[in-house]
Each structure stands twice: as structure tokens, then as C-alpha cells.
Amino acid sequence: MKKPVIDARGVDLTFQTNDGPVHALKDVNLEINKGDFVSFIGPSGCGKTTFLRCIAALETPTGGALTVNGLTPDEARKARSYGYVFQAAGLYPWRTIAGNIRLPLEIMDFPKDEIAGRVEKVLELVDLKGFGKKFPWQLSGGMQQRASIARALAFDAEILLMDEPFGALDEIVRDKLNEELLKLWARTNKTIGFVTHSIPEAVYLSTKIVVMSPRPGRITDVIESTLPKERPLEIRDSEEFIKIAHRVREGLRAGHDA
Amino acid sequence: MNKIIPVLTMLAVIVVLWYAAAVKMNSQWAMDQAARAEVELTFGELVKDTLSQDRPKLPAPHQVVAELWETTVEKKITSKRSLVYHGWITLSATMLGFGIGTVAGIALAVGIVHNKAMDLGVMPWAIASQTIPILAIAPMIIVVLNSMGISGLIPKAIIAAYLSFFPVVVGMVKGLRAPDAMQLDLMKTYNASGGETFWKLRLPSSMPYLFASLKVAVAAALVGTIVAELPSGAVRGLGARLLSGSYYGQTIQIWSALFAAAALAAALVIIVGILEKVVLKRMGMAK
């Protein structure tokens, strides 16, 4: 049997704050296999972002076991095994789009003659060909977020972690980017962890939907999607889609009442 | 054009008020002189006299302009009476002090941002250093350095640096801490070293803050240099012109030195401003 890419067993995380301890994650068990598209959905404070940050070794669990590619999250971070996309594009205003995508490559000491080719390749992947010489402020919010995805893809990490990457964008742009993200996922076969608070987004994108609830942050339901891998936007009107969305909503409500 | 009219209007108002003040302040001397000579002055003669005295309490604008013209354009710049010569003496010490202050300020800010002990320990001293009146500390620095055989340009530059490092420290600490948690997290996901985070993120982020500080610092350096020229009994520099002017009651000389210093400060701030525009524009950060 293949080992899961991300394996969480009884992960606990308690933050010590001035107002006393906050139980951010409680007994989180989850396996993510290679090529999965996993969405984390739940109300704010349910620990979905915190769990993603644990995978990225930006937070350290206070209990349980968490491995990424069989390594500890920190070793995986040092091995540069994931690309991380934040809610804001966070492009450097003093670098061009190509310059921004070069940033991780420069830090990771990629050979100089290889960098230009990689930048071109990922610009094409996110449909920003020809925008490399532009500065971030010359691009729309959606294009900036695409550039930040390109930046996360540039160094060919197997895992892509995305923390509400389209949360700040309007519905129309979000739809388009969702569609593109699916195509990109199909082409690159990456393992994707995706935090969102939108039910349609989670159902549309994922092969596995993790429903979480707050106080303490925990998993209330894990739904394996029965939707086909090929997903046109119209699939959101299908009975199958509505059924899964319903189950997500039920899971969210159950967590809320508890 | 619509900017020039208000500026010229303000200038005209200032000049008119200045003339009125000059007539009022200098009339006592004119009337005393007339009384001694036992002559009666008409109002016209009084005004004419108040605006052309050798050592007026308040020199009239045209007297200052004439003195400025004479001591900058007509005098050879090697002459001891040339304001260009004195201005250069002051400028060179200012630039050296500004350079030392900027480098020291940036170095301290880097230390404060990267070292917990420096963060807690240095800032209170930096603030304390600026609460000491520069007039009190300048003579001591000059005397101490003089006893070590250092005189001339260096002591003045050190006092200029003493005033100019502070705004650079404050601005650069703020600037180097400008990147938000997300941008720092991003560098962490790349497993970037502290040096890479500094060169690729913190330093570029701090540029707008640096230039804002440099404008304050360059003006402060000039003030520091002039103050340093006062107590040392210096015979060269704008500060020395101010001092010798006040020794001999040469108010016109004092005022023209003041204007030269103001013009120099304005020019320095404008140059830093242009540099700021060029650099930030090239970095794509211009507003």
C-alpha cells in the first residue's frame, strides 16, 4: 500500500495566549494521498488555516504525530516540498511579475540558466504569458493571485498548500480561477490542500472535503467526492453536486450545534 | 502657474512686513543720531536712513541681497569673505557627518531588528542622546577631540553625525519591520536564511522609510555642523560667519549667512528628494 503524502494522527494544538490557552486543534486524524485535492471548510476559528500552517511547519502541533512525505513538517519545509499560497497575493511591489516568480528560485539556488525557462513555464500554466515584465500594480487582483500561484509552482514542489487564495476576489473571477485551478491540477498532478469557507468552491474543486468545526477546532466529517475528475462549471447544477453540498452543509450545522 | 501665484503672494507679504519691521526697529538709532547732530528728519529721510544703516538692528531685505550678491558672486571663492568658500567648508563637514550618521543609523537599525538585546538596549540610549542639547555637548566633543590631536573637519562631522543618525535609526527600524507576518511566513516556506530575508525582503521594503529619514537627517547634519562651528572659535564655515558677525555687530553678515545656510539646507533636502523619486520609481514603488 502507498504511504499517504500527509498523515495526521491525533494532532493537537493549544495556543498559550494572555487570555488563557486556546484549543485550536483537537485530535485531528487525516490521510492525504498523492494527487488528492483536499478542501478544508468550516467557520472561522475552526482551525482549518491552523492545520494547513501545521503541515507547512509555520505552526508546531503540541500533540500527536504529523508527517509530510514521511518527514516531520519542519524537515519537509527545509526540503522545500510544498508551495504555499496565501490569501493575499503578497507580490513584492519592487519586483516585476517575472521577478516575483524568480524569488523562490533565487533563494533555492536554482542554476541561472534554468530560472528563465521555469518562469516562462509557470507563467504559461497560470495563463499570464507575456505579463512577466509588468509590475504587480499594473495587474488586476485576480491576475496578481494567479502570479502568486505561479510563484508557488515555480520550484516544482509536489504539494501545493492554499489558504483561501480566492477569498478576496469577486464571484466571477473566483469561478474562472477555480476552473483554471482544476485544469492546472490535472496537468501537474500535484497534491493540493485548499482552505476555503465557500461550500460550492469546496465541492467543485475537491476529491476530498474535510468539514471542521470550532471550539475546539476538530474534524466533523470527511467526504470523498463522487464527482468525476473532469468538471465543467455546469456540474454545479447536477444532482450529485447538490447532494455533496448538502452533506457539507449538514456537517457544518452539526458542528455548530455541538 | 497656479502654484507660483500663492507662493509669490506670500513672499511679497513677508517682504512688506520685513521692510515695515526694519523701519520701526532701526528708527530709534536714526533719530538718536539726528538729535545728536541737532537736525530734524523728515519722514522720508527717516525711512531712507533706516534702510541704509551700516549696522542696523534688522537689515532691510535689499541690504541682505546686496551682501549675498557681493559675497557669493563678486568675491573670489578663495577669499576669506566669500560665502561660497565658507559654505563649502560647512557643506563638506555636513556631507561627511551625514554619511557617517547614515551608515551608523542603518547599522544600528539592522542590529536592533535582528538582535533582541540591542532591541531592548539601544533605543533608549539613542533617544536619550537626542535629549541632550547639542549646544551643551558640541564644545565637549570638540575639546576632547582637540586634546587627542583631532581638529578641523572631523569634529564637526562627528557632531553632524550625532544629530543625523537618529532619524535614520528610527526610520530604518520601522522600515526593516515593514514586511508583514505573511511576507515573512512566505520567506520561511522557502526556507530562506536571515540574510536572504534581509536582502530580498526587509531592505527593499525599508526604502521609502529610509528616504523620509534621510531628508530629516541631512538637514539635521547641517544644523549640527553650524552649531559645531560656533564654539570652536572656528574662523571658517557658515557658523563662523554667524559668530564673527555677532562679535562685531555685523547684522547684515549674520543675516546673509543665515540665508546661505537656509538655501544650502533646502538644496540638500531637494537633492535627497530627487534621489528618492528616481530610486523608488526604478523600484516600481513610486506613488
GROMACS .gro file of N, CA and C in nm, chain A residues 90-206:
model
  351
   90GLY      N    1   0.050   3.907  -0.207
   90GLY     CA    2   0.177   3.938  -0.142
   90GLY      C    3   0.294   3.943  -0.237
   91LEU      N    4   0.271   3.995  -0.358
   91LEU     CA    5   0.382   4.011  -0.452
   91LEU      C    6   0.466   4.131  -0.407
   92TYR      N    7   0.598   4.125  -0.432
   92TYR     CA    8   0.682   4.238  -0.396
   92TYR      C    9   0.662   4.349  -0.498
   93PRO      N   10   0.622   4.468  -0.452
   93PRO     CA   11   0.594   4.576  -0.548
   93PRO      C   12   0.719   4.620  -0.624
   94TRP      N   13   0.837   4.592  -0.569
   94TRP     CA   14   0.960   4.637  -0.637
   94TRP      C   15   1.013   4.533  -0.735
   95ARG      N   16   0.943   4.424  -0.749
   95ARG     CA   17   0.984   4.325  -0.848
   95ARG      C   18   0.876   4.311  -0.954
   96THR      N   19   0.916   4.284  -1.076
   96THR     CA   20   0.819   4.256  -1.181
   96THR      C   21   0.754   4.122  -1.151
   97ILE      N   22   0.651   4.086  -1.231
   97ILE     CA   23   0.586   3.956  -1.211
   97ILE      C   24   0.690   3.843  -1.226
   98ALA      N   25   0.770   3.852  -1.333
   98ALA     CA   26   0.874   3.750  -1.351
   98ALA      C   27   0.972   3.754  -1.234
   99GLY      N   28   1.005   3.874  -1.188
   99GLY     CA   29   1.097   3.889  -1.074
   99GLY      C   30   1.042   3.824  -0.949
  100ASN      N   31   0.910   3.838  -0.929
  100ASN     CA   32   0.847   3.776  -0.813
  100ASN      C   33   0.852   3.624  -0.821
  101ILE      N   34   0.831   3.573  -0.941
  101ILE     CA   35   0.833   3.427  -0.957
  101ILE      C   36   0.975   3.374  -0.942
  102ARG      N   37   1.073   3.460  -0.981
  102ARG     CA   38   1.214   3.421  -0.966
  102ARG      C   39   1.256   3.411  -0.820
  103LEU      N   40   1.184   3.486  -0.733
  103LEU     CA   41   1.227   3.496  -0.592
  103LEU      C   42   1.257   3.362  -0.526
  104PRO      N   43   1.161   3.267  -0.524
  104PRO     CA   44   1.194   3.139  -0.460
  104PRO      C   45   1.308   3.066  -0.531
  105LEU      N   46   1.315   3.082  -0.664
  105LEU     CA   47   1.421   3.013  -0.739
  105LEU      C   48   1.558   3.067  -0.701
  106GLU      N   49   1.566   3.200  -0.681
  106GLU     CA   50   1.693   3.260  -0.639
  106GLU      C   51   1.731   3.210  -0.500
  107ILE      N   52   1.632   3.208  -0.411
  107ILE     CA   53   1.661   3.166  -0.273
  107ILE      C   54   1.702   3.020  -0.269
  108MET      N   55   1.642   2.940  -0.357
  108MET     CA   56   1.673   2.796  -0.356
  108MET      C   57   1.791   2.762  -0.445
  109ASP      N   58   1.860   2.865  -0.491
  109ASP     CA   59   1.984   2.846  -0.568
  109ASP      C   60   1.965   2.760  -0.692
  110PHE      N   61   1.860   2.782  -0.766
  110PHE     CA   62   1.846   2.715  -0.895
  110PHE      C   63   1.952   2.770  -0.990
  111PRO      N   64   2.006   2.687  -1.080
  111PRO     CA   65   2.105   2.738  -1.174
  111PRO      C   66   2.045   2.850  -1.261
  112LYS      N   67   2.128   2.952  -1.287
  112LYS     CA   68   2.080   3.073  -1.353
  112LYS      C   69   2.012   3.045  -1.487
  113ASP      N   70   2.071   2.955  -1.565
  113ASP     CA   71   2.017   2.932  -1.699
  113ASP      C   72   1.885   2.857  -1.696
  114GLU      N   73   1.853   2.800  -1.579
  114GLU     CA   74   1.730   2.724  -1.568
  114GLU      C   75   1.613   2.813  -1.527
  115ILE      N   76   1.647   2.924  -1.457
  115ILE     CA   77   1.544   3.007  -1.395
  115ILE      C   78   1.448   3.067  -1.499
  116ALA      N   79   1.503   3.126  -1.605
  116ALA     CA   80   1.419   3.193  -1.705
  116ALA      C   81   1.317   3.095  -1.764
  117GLY      N   82   1.363   2.974  -1.794
  117GLY     CA   83   1.274   2.873  -1.851
  117GLY      C   84   1.161   2.836  -1.757
  118ARG      N   85   1.194   2.820  -1.629
  118ARG     CA   86   1.093   2.786  -1.530
  118ARG      C   87   0.989   2.897  -1.517
  119VAL      N   88   1.037   3.022  -1.516
  119VAL     CA   89   0.945   3.135  -1.504
  119VAL      C   90   0.848   3.134  -1.621
  120GLU      N   91   0.903   3.116  -1.741
  120GLU     CA   92   0.817   3.111  -1.860
  120GLU      C   93   0.712   3.002  -1.848
  121LYS      N   94   0.757   2.885  -1.802
  121LYS     CA   95   0.669   2.768  -1.795
  121LYS      C   96   0.551   2.792  -1.701
  122VAL      N   97   0.580   2.845  -1.581
  122VAL     CA   98   0.470   2.862  -1.486
  122VAL      C   99   0.382   2.981  -1.524
  123LEU      N  100   0.440   3.083  -1.588
  123LEU     CA  101   0.357   3.193  -1.636
  123LEU      C  102   0.253   3.140  -1.734
  124GLU      N  103   0.296   3.045  -1.817
  124GLU     CA  104   0.204   2.987  -1.914
  124GLU      C  105   0.099   2.902  -1.841
  125LEU      N  106   0.142   2.830  -1.739
  125LEU     CA  107   0.050   2.745  -1.662
  125LEU      C  108  -0.066   2.824  -1.602
  126VAL      N  109  -0.036   2.946  -1.554
  126VAL     CA  110  -0.143   3.025  -1.492
  126VAL      C  111  -0.200   3.126  -1.590
  127ASP      N  112  -0.167   3.109  -1.718
  127ASP     CA  113  -0.227   3.193  -1.821
  127ASP      C  114  -0.186   3.340  -1.809
  128LEU      N  115  -0.059   3.363  -1.776
  128LEU     CA  116  -0.009   3.500  -1.765
  128LEU      C  117   0.107   3.523  -1.862
  129LYS      N  118   0.111   3.446  -1.969
  129LYS     CA  119   0.218   3.459  -2.067
  129LYS      C  120   0.223   3.603  -2.118
  130GLY      N  121   0.342   3.660  -2.121
  130GLY     CA  122   0.357   3.797  -2.172
  130GLY      C  123   0.342   3.905  -2.065
  131PHE      N  124   0.310   3.864  -1.942
  131PHE     CA  125   0.295   3.964  -1.835
  131PHE      C  126   0.417   3.971  -1.744
  132GLY      N  127   0.521   3.894  -1.779
  132GLY     CA  128   0.638   3.885  -1.692
  132GLY      C  129   0.704   4.017  -1.661
  133LYS      N  130   0.702   4.111  -1.758
  133LYS     CA  131   0.773   4.237  -1.737
  133LYS      C  132   0.688   4.342  -1.666
  134LYS      N  133   0.560   4.310  -1.642
  134LYS     CA  134   0.472   4.407  -1.574
  134LYS      C  135   0.502   4.409  -1.424
  135PHE      N  136   0.469   4.524  -1.362
  135PHE     CA  137   0.479   4.531  -1.217
  135PHE      C  138   0.342   4.492  -1.157
  136PRO      N  139   0.342   4.442  -1.033
  136PRO     CA  140   0.217   4.394  -0.973
  136PRO      C  141   0.102   4.495  -0.981
  137TRP      N  142   0.132   4.623  -0.956
  137TRP     CA  143   0.022   4.721  -0.953
  137TRP      C  144  -0.042   4.739  -1.090
  138GLN      N  145   0.022   4.688  -1.195
  138GLN     CA  146  -0.036   4.700  -1.328
  138GLN      C  147  -0.135   4.588  -1.357
  139LEU      N  148  -0.148   4.491  -1.262
  139LEU     CA  149  -0.234   4.376  -1.283
  139LEU      C  150  -0.357   4.382  -1.192
  140SER      N  151  -0.465   4.318  -1.234
  140SER     CA  152  -0.586   4.311  -1.151
  140SER      C  153  -0.561   4.215  -1.035
  141GLY      N  154  -0.654   4.219  -0.938
  141GLY     CA  155  -0.640   4.132  -0.821
  141GLY      C  156  -0.634   3.984  -0.858
  142GLY      N  157  -0.718   3.944  -0.952
  142GLY     CA  158  -0.719   3.804  -0.995
  142GLY      C  159  -0.589   3.763  -1.060
  143MET      N  160  -0.536   3.854  -1.144
  143MET     CA  161  -0.408   3.823  -1.210
  143MET      C  162  -0.294   3.817  -1.110
  144GLN      N  163  -0.300   3.906  -1.009
  144GLN     CA  164  -0.196   3.903  -0.905
  144GLN      C  165  -0.200   3.769  -0.832
  145GLN      N  166  -0.322   3.721  -0.802
  145GLN     CA  167  -0.332   3.594  -0.730
  145GLN      C  168  -0.281   3.479  -0.818
  146ARG      N  169  -0.306   3.488  -0.949
  146ARG     CA  170  -0.253   3.386  -1.039
  146ARG      C  171  -0.101   3.388  -1.038
  147ALA      N  172  -0.045   3.512  -1.035
  147ALA     CA  173   0.101   3.524  -1.031
  147ALA      C  174   0.156   3.460  -0.903
  148SER      N  175   0.081   3.477  -0.792
  148SER     CA  176   0.131   3.420  -0.666
  148SER      C  177   0.122   3.267  -0.670
  149ILE      N  178   0.024   3.214  -0.745
  149ILE     CA  179   0.018   3.067  -0.762
  149ILE      C  180   0.136   3.021  -0.847
  150ALA      N  181   0.166   3.100  -0.951
  150ALA     CA  182   0.282   3.066  -1.035
  150ALA      C  183   0.409   3.064  -0.952
  151ARG      N  184   0.420   3.161  -0.860
  151ARG     CA  185   0.537   3.168  -0.773
  151ARG      C  186   0.548   3.042  -0.688
  152ALA      N  187   0.432   2.991  -0.641
  152ALA     CA  188   0.435   2.870  -0.557
  152ALA      C  189   0.465   2.745  -0.639
  153LEU      N  190   0.434   2.753  -0.770
  153LEU     CA  191   0.456   2.636  -0.856
  153LEU      C  192   0.599   2.631  -0.912
  154ALA      N  193   0.668   2.746  -0.908
  154ALA     CA  194   0.792   2.761  -0.985
  154ALA      C  195   0.897   2.657  -0.951
  155PHE      N  196   0.904   2.614  -0.825
  155PHE     CA  197   1.013   2.524  -0.787
  155PHE      C  198   0.968   2.379  -0.781
  156ASP      N  199   0.851   2.349  -0.844
  156ASP     CA  200   0.810   2.210  -0.863
  156ASP      C  201   0.794   2.131  -0.735
  157ALA      N  202   0.736   2.194  -0.633
  157ALA     CA  203   0.707   2.118  -0.512
  157ALA      C  204   0.590   2.024  -0.541
  158GLU      N  205   0.591   1.907  -0.476
  158GLU     CA  206   0.486   1.808  -0.501
  158GLU      C  207   0.353   1.851  -0.440
  159ILE      N  208   0.363   1.932  -0.334
  159ILE     CA  209   0.243   1.968  -0.258
  159ILE      C  210   0.218   2.118  -0.275
  160LEU      N  211   0.091   2.152  -0.293
  160LEU     CA  212   0.053   2.293  -0.302
  160LEU      C  213  -0.046   2.321  -0.190
  161LEU      N  214  -0.011   2.412  -0.100
  161LEU     CA  215  -0.099   2.447   0.011
  161LEU      C  216  -0.157   2.585  -0.016
  162MET      N  217  -0.290   2.596  -0.014
  162MET     CA  218  -0.353   2.722  -0.050
  162MET      C  219  -0.449   2.764   0.061
  163ASP      N  220  -0.425   2.883   0.117
  163ASP     CA  221  -0.504   2.932   0.229
  163ASP      C  222  -0.601   3.040   0.179
  164GLU      N  223  -0.723   3.002   0.152
  164GLU     CA  224  -0.825   3.092   0.099
  164GLU      C  225  -0.770   3.183  -0.010
  165PRO      N  226  -0.711   3.122  -0.114
  165PRO     CA  227  -0.641   3.205  -0.213
  165PRO      C  228  -0.735   3.296  -0.291
  166PHE      N  229  -0.863   3.258  -0.302
  166PHE     CA  230  -0.953   3.340  -0.382
  166PHE      C  231  -1.055   3.412  -0.294
  167GLY      N  232  -1.028   3.413  -0.162
  167GLY     CA  233  -1.125   3.470  -0.068
  167GLY      C  234  -1.153   3.617  -0.090
  168ALA      N  235  -1.053   3.689  -0.140
  168ALA     CA  236  -1.069   3.834  -0.154
  168ALA      C  237  -1.118   3.873  -0.294
  169LEU      N  238  -1.147   3.773  -0.379
  169LEU     CA  239  -1.184   3.806  -0.516
  169LEU      C  240  -1.335   3.796  -0.535
  170ASP      N  241  -1.385   3.863  -0.639
  170ASP     CA  242  -1.530   3.857  -0.660
  170ASP      C  243  -1.568   3.723  -0.724
  171GLU      N  244  -1.697   3.693  -0.717
  171GLU     CA  245  -1.752   3.563  -0.756
  171GLU      C  246  -1.713   3.523  -0.900
  172ILE      N  247  -1.719   3.618  -0.992
  172ILE     CA  248  -1.696   3.585  -1.133
  172ILE      C  249  -1.551   3.546  -1.155
  173VAL      N  250  -1.460   3.626  -1.098
  173VAL     CA  251  -1.317   3.596  -1.110
  173VAL      C  252  -1.286   3.464  -1.040
  174ARG      N  253  -1.352   3.443  -0.927
  174ARG     CA  254  -1.330   3.323  -0.848
  174ARG      C  255  -1.370   3.197  -0.928
  175ASP      N  256  -1.485   3.204  -0.997
  175ASP     CA  257  -1.528   3.092  -1.080
  175ASP      C  258  -1.423   3.056  -1.184
  176LYS      N  259  -1.374   3.161  -1.250
  176LYS     CA  260  -1.277   3.141  -1.357
  176LYS      C  261  -1.149   3.079  -1.302
  177LEU      N  262  -1.106   3.132  -1.187
  177LEU     CA  263  -0.981   3.081  -1.129
  177LEU      C  264  -0.999   2.939  -1.077
  178ASN      N  265  -1.120   2.908  -1.026
  178ASN     CA  266  -1.147   2.771  -0.981
  178ASN      C  267  -1.132   2.673  -1.098
  179GLU      N  268  -1.190   2.713  -1.210
  179GLU     CA  269  -1.186   2.628  -1.330
  179GLU      C  270  -1.040   2.608  -1.373
  180GLU      N  271  -0.965   2.718  -1.371
  180GLU     CA  272  -0.824   2.710  -1.413
  180GLU      C  273  -0.742   2.626  -1.316
  181LEU      N  274  -0.777   2.639  -1.187
  181LEU     CA  275  -0.702   2.563  -1.087
  181LEU      C  276  -0.721   2.413  -1.109
  182LEU      N  277  -0.842   2.373  -1.144
  182LEU     CA  278  -0.868   2.231  -1.171
  182LEU      C  279  -0.786   2.182  -1.289
  183LYS      N  280  -0.781   2.264  -1.394
  183LYS     CA  281  -0.703   2.227  -1.512
  183LYS      C  282  -0.555   2.213  -1.475
  184LEU      N  283  -0.511   2.310  -1.397
  184LEU     CA  284  -0.370   2.310  -1.355
  184LEU      C  285  -0.339   2.186  -1.273
  185TRP      N  286  -0.433   2.151  -1.186
  185TRP     CA  287  -0.415   2.033  -1.101
  185TRP      C  288  -0.408   1.907  -1.187
  186ALA      N  289  -0.497   1.901  -1.290
  186ALA     CA  290  -0.499   1.784  -1.378
  186ALA      C  291  -0.367   1.773  -1.455
  187ARG      N  292  -0.311   1.887  -1.494
  187ARG     CA  293  -0.188   1.885  -1.574
  187ARG      C  294  -0.065   1.853  -1.490
  188THR      N  295  -0.065   1.898  -1.365
  188THR     CA  296   0.057   1.885  -1.285
  188THR      C  297   0.053   1.767  -1.188
  189ASN      N  298  -0.071   1.715  -1.162
  189ASN     CA  299  -0.087   1.602  -1.070
  189ASN      C  300  -0.028   1.630  -0.932
  190LYS      N  301  -0.046   1.755  -0.886
  190LYS     CA  302   0.004   1.789  -0.753
  190LYS      C  303  -0.097   1.745  -0.646
  191THR      N  304  -0.047   1.735  -0.523
  191THR     CA  305  -0.135   1.715  -0.409
  191THR      C  306  -0.169   1.854  -0.355
  192ILE      N  307  -0.299   1.884  -0.343
  192ILE     CA  308  -0.336   2.020  -0.306
  192ILE      C  309  -0.416   2.021  -0.177
  193GLY      N  310  -0.375   2.105  -0.083
  193GLY     CA  311  -0.454   2.133   0.037
  193GLY      C  312  -0.510   2.274   0.023
  194PHE      N  313  -0.642   2.287   0.037
  194PHE     CA  314  -0.709   2.410  -0.001
  194PHE      C  315  -0.805   2.454   0.109
  195VAL      N  316  -0.780   2.567   0.170
  195VAL     CA  317  -0.869   2.617   0.276
  195VAL      C  318  -0.970   2.713   0.214
  196THR      N  319  -1.096   2.697   0.250
  196THR     CA  320  -1.199   2.786   0.195
  196THR      C  321  -1.314   2.795   0.294
  197HIS      N  322  -1.398   2.898   0.278
  197HIS     CA  323  -1.522   2.899   0.355
  197HIS      C  324  -1.642   2.901   0.261
  198SER      N  325  -1.617   2.863   0.135
  198SER     CA  326  -1.725   2.858   0.037
  198SER      C  327  -1.760   2.712   0.007
  199ILE      N  328  -1.886   2.675   0.031
  199ILE     CA  329  -1.928   2.537   0.007
  199ILE      C  330  -1.917   2.500  -0.142
  200PRO      N  331  -1.973   2.583  -0.234
  200PRO     CA  332  -1.962   2.546  -0.377
  200PRO      C  333  -1.817   2.531  -0.422
  201GLU      N  334  -1.731   2.618  -0.373
  201GLU     CA  335  -1.590   2.611  -0.411
  201GLU      C  336  -1.530   2.478  -0.365
  202ALA      N  337  -1.557   2.442  -0.240
  202ALA     CA  338  -1.503   2.319  -0.185
  202ALA      C  339  -1.553   2.197  -0.264
  203VAL      N  340  -1.684   2.193  -0.293
  203VAL     CA  341  -1.740   2.077  -0.361
  203VAL      C  342  -1.689   2.070  -0.505
  204TYR      N  343  -1.683   2.188  -0.568
  204TYR     CA  344  -1.643   2.191  -0.709
  204TYR      C  345  -1.498   2.142  -0.727
  205LEU      N  346  -1.411   2.181  -0.634
  205LEU     CA  347  -1.268   2.155  -0.655
  205LEU      C  348  -1.222   2.019  -0.606
  206SER      N  349  -1.284   1.967  -0.499
  206SER     CA  350  -1.214   1.865  -0.420
  206SER      C  351  -1.242   1.720  -0.460
   0.00000   0.00000   0.00000
